[in-house]
């Protein structure tokens, strides 16, 4: 899976690189979302949770970005309220990898169903370069 990652806290946005990363794991009550649109602010690179998890462990390389819309492609154990194939939007957890990736794991409670009509197309995706 391709993602935009950062490894060096002092590099600012110049340190963002396209990287091959492992496909995310859907933990209990998580969903995997195929990301169609994502948001990012350079200020995220100053947030402590960008660089460490809740236990204080280093989590570089890290995937920034927290706002997203996309399609649910996988449900974690015990996940309710969403279905595979459903369009969603929401926020990723600050202490986990973010939305600047082809796929991301998100707690289901942080997502809401998107309600487009059958004629509402997705906005054009910004494809990752080959």
Coordinates of C-alpha atoms in Angstrom, one line a residue:
X1 CA 0.0 0.0 0.0
X2 CA 1.3 3.5 -0.8
X3 CA 1.2 6.3 1.7
X4 CA 2.7 9.7 2.3
X5 CA 4.9 9.4 5.3
X6 CA 7.3 11.4 7.4
X7 CA 10.2 10.2 9.4
X8 CA 12.1 13.3 10.5
X9 CA 10.4 15.7 12.9
X10 CA 12.6 18.6 11.9
X11 CA 12.1 18.2 8.2
X12 CA 8.7 19.8 8.2
X13 CA 6.7 19.3 5.0
X14 CA 9.9 18.8 3.0
X15 CA 10.2 15.4 4.8
X16 CA 7.0 14.0 3.3
X17 CA 7.7 11.1 1.0
X18 CA 5.7 8.5 -0.9
X19 CA 6.4 5.2 0.8
X20 CA 5.2 1.6 0.6
X21 CA 3.6 0.7 3.9
X22 CA 1.9 -2.4 5.2
X23 CA -1.8 -2.7 4.7
X24 CA -3.5 -1.6 7.9
X25 CA -4.9 -4.0 10.5
X26 CA -8.6 -3.7 11.5
X27 CA -8.6 -4.0 15.3
X28 CA -11.7 -4.6 17.3
X29 CA -14.4 -2.0 16.3
X30 CA -12.3 -0.7 13.5
X31 CA -13.0 -0.5 9.8
X32 CA -10.5 -0.3 6.9
X33 CA -11.4 2.6 4.6
X34 CA -10.2 2.9 1.0
X35 CA -9.4 6.6 1.0
X36 CA -10.9 8.8 -1.7
X37 CA -10.2 12.2 -0.2
X38 CA -8.0 13.3 2.7
X39 CA -7.2 16.4 4.6
X40 CA -3.8 17.5 6.0
X41 CA -2.4 20.6 7.7
X42 CA 1.3 21.1 8.2
X43 CA 0.6 21.9 11.9
X44 CA 0.1 18.1 12.4
X45 CA 3.8 17.7 12.1
X46 CA 4.2 19.6 15.4
X47 CA 1.7 17.5 17.4
X48 CA 3.2 15.0 19.8
X49 CA 0.7 12.3 18.8
X50 CA 2.1 12.4 15.2
X51 CA 5.3 11.0 16.5
X52 CA 4.4 8.7 19.4
X53 CA 1.5 6.4 20.3
X54 CA -0.5 6.6 23.5
X55 CA 2.1 4.6 25.4
X56 CA 4.8 7.1 24.3
X57 CA 6.5 4.7 21.8
X58 CA 8.0 6.0 18.6
X59 CA 5.7 5.4 15.6
X60 CA 7.9 6.6 12.7
X61 CA 7.5 6.4 9.8
X62 CA 4.1 8.0 10.5
X63 CA 1.3 8.7 8.1
X64 CA -0.2 12.2 8.7
X65 CA -3.7 13.5 7.7
X66 CA -6.8 13.0 9.8
X67 CA -9.8 14.0 7.7
X68 CA -11.1 11.5 5.1
X69 CA -13.9 10.2 3.0
X70 CA -13.9 6.9 1.3
X71 CA -15.5 3.4 1.2
X72 CA -15.4 0.7 3.9
X73 CA -13.6 -2.3 2.6
X74 CA -13.2 -4.4 5.7
X75 CA -14.7 -4.7 9.2
X76 CA -12.8 -5.5 12.4
X77 CA -14.2 -7.9 14.9
X78 CA -17.3 -6.6 16.7
X79 CA -17.8 -3.6 14.4
X80 CA -21.4 -2.6 14.0
X81 CA -23.2 0.3 12.4
X82 CA -21.2 0.2 9.1
X83 CA -21.1 -2.2 6.2
X84 CA -18.5 -3.2 3.6
X85 CA -19.1 -1.0 0.5
X86 CA -20.6 1.9 2.4
X87 CA -19.4 5.4 1.7
X88 CA -18.2 7.2 4.9
X89 CA -16.5 10.4 6.1
X90 CA -14.8 11.2 9.4
X91 CA -11.6 11.5 11.4
X92 CA -8.8 9.2 12.2
X93 CA -7.3 8.9 15.7
X94 CA -4.5 11.4 16.2
X95 CA -2.3 8.7 17.8
X96 CA -2.6 6.3 14.9
X97 CA -1.6 6.5 11.2
X98 CA -3.7 9.0 9.3
X99 CA -5.5 9.4 6.0
X100 CA -2.7 10.2 3.5
X101 CA -2.7 6.6 2.3
X102 CA -4.6 4.3 0.0
X103 CA -6.2 2.6 3.0
X104 CA -6.4 3.4 6.7
X105 CA -7.8 1.8 9.8
X106 CA -10.4 4.0 11.7
X107 CA -12.5 3.3 14.7
X108 CA -16.1 2.9 13.4
X109 CA -17.4 5.5 16.0
X110 CA -15.2 8.2 14.3
X111 CA -17.1 7.7 10.9
X112 CA -20.4 8.7 9.6
X113 CA -22.3 7.4 6.6
X114 CA -22.1 9.6 3.5
X115 CA -25.4 10.0 1.8
X116 CA -24.8 10.8 -1.8
X117 CA -27.5 10.2 -4.4
X118 CA -26.9 7.5 -6.9
X119 CA -25.9 10.2 -9.4
X120 CA -23.4 11.9 -7.2
X121 CA -19.9 10.9 -8.4
X122 CA -16.9 10.9 -6.1
X123 CA -14.7 13.9 -6.7
X124 CA -11.6 13.0 -8.8
X125 CA -9.1 11.0 -6.8
X126 CA -5.5 12.3 -6.6
X127 CA -3.8 9.0 -7.6
X128 CA -0.5 8.0 -6.1
X129 CA 2.1 8.1 -8.8
X130 CA 3.3 4.8 -10.2

